[in-house]
mmCIF file of C-alpha atoms in Angstrom:
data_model
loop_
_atom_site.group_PDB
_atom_site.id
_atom_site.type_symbol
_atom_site.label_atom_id
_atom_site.label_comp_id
_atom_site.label_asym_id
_atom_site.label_seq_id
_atom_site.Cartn_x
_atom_site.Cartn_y
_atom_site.Cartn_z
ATOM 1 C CA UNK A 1 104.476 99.745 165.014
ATOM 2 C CA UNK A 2 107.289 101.858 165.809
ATOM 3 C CA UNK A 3 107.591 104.037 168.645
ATOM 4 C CA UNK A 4 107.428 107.352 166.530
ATOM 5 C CA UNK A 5 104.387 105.879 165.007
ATOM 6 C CA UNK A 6 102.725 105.080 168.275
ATOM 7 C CA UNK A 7 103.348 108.814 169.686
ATOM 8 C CA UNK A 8 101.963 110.297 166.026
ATOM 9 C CA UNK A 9 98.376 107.551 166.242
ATOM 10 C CA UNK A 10 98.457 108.648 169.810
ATOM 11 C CA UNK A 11 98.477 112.296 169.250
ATOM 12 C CA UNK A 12 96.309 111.863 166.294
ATOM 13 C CA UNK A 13 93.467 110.036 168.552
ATOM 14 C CA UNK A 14 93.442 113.550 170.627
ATOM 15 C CA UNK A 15 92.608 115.471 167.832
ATOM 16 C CA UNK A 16 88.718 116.544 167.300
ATOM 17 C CA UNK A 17 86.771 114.446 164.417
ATOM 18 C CA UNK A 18 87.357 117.293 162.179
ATOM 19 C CA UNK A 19 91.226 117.502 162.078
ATOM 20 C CA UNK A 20 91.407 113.230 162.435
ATOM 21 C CA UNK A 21 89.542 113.224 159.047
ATOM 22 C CA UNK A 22 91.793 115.952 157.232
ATOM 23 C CA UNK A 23 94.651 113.554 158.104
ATOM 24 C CA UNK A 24 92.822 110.902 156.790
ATOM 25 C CA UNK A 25 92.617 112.556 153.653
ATOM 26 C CA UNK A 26 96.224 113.744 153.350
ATOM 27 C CA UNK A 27 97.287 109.981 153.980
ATOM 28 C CA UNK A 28 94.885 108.549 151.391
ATOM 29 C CA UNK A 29 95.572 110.509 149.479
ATOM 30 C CA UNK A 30 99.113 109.913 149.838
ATOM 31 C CA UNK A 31 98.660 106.360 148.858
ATOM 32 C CA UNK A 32 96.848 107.164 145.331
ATOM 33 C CA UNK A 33 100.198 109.008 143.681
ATOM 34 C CA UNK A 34 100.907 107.631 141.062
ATOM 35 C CA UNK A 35 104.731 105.862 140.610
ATOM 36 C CA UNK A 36 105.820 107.116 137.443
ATOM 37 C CA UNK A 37 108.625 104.618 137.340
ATOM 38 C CA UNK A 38 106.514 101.712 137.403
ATOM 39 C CA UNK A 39 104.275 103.467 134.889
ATOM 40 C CA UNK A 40 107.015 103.759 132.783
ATOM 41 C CA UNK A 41 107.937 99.537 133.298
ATOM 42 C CA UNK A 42 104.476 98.979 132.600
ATOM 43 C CA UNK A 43 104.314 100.606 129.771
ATOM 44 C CA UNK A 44 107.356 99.463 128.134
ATOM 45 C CA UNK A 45 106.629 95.980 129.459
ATOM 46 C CA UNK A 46 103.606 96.226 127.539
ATOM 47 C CA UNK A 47 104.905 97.465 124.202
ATOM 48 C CA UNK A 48 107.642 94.379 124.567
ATOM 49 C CA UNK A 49 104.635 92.012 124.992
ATOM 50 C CA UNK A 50 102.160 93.562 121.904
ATOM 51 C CA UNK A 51 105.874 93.767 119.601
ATOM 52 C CA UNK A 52 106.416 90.453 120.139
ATOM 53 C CA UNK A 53 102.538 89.408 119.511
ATOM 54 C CA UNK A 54 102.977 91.065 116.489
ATOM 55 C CA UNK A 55 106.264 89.221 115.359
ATOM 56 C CA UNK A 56 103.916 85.756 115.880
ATOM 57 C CA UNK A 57 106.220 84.992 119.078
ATOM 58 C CA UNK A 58 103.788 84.740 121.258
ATOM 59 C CA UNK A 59 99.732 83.893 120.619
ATOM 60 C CA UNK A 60 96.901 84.908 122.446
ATOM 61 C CA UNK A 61 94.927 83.165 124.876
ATOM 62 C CA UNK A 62 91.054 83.021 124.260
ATOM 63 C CA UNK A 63 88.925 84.151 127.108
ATOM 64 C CA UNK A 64 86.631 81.214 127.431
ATOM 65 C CA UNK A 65 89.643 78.872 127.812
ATOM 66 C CA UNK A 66 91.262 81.155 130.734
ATOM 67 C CA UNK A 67 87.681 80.859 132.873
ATOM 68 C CA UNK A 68 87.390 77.602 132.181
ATOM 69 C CA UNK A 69 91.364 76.765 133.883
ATOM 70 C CA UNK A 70 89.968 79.181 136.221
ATOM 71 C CA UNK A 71 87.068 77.183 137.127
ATOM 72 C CA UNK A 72 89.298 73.767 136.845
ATOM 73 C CA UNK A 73 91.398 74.768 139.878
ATOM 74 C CA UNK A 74 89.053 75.839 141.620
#
């Protein structure tokens, strides 16, 4: 941890229950935003992938044969 970091955690520890939890919050809820960006690469990503399924360029992989590598290395 950084210095900065240390002073804010020990500050925070000070604080009554209460006000500990309502940062708590704030930096969970910090965490949950969502990255449009990478929404946006996912979501062309995807497209690319179904596009090319389409064309016949790439096949699908049947469930049952995925658990069963799956279970092979384990």
């Amino acid at each position: 941890m950084s210095i900065s970091t240390e002073v804010i955690l020990h500050d925070a520890l000070t604080l009554p229950a209460v006000e500990r939890v309502k940062i708590i919050d704030q930096l969970l809820s910090s965490l949950d935003e969502a990255d449009t960006r990478l929404d946006t690469i996912w979501a062309e990503e995807a497209e690319t992938r179904l596009d090319a399924f389409e064309r016949g360029e790439i096949r699908s992989i049947p469930l049952e044969d995925i658990l069963a590598r799956y279970q092979r290395a384990k």
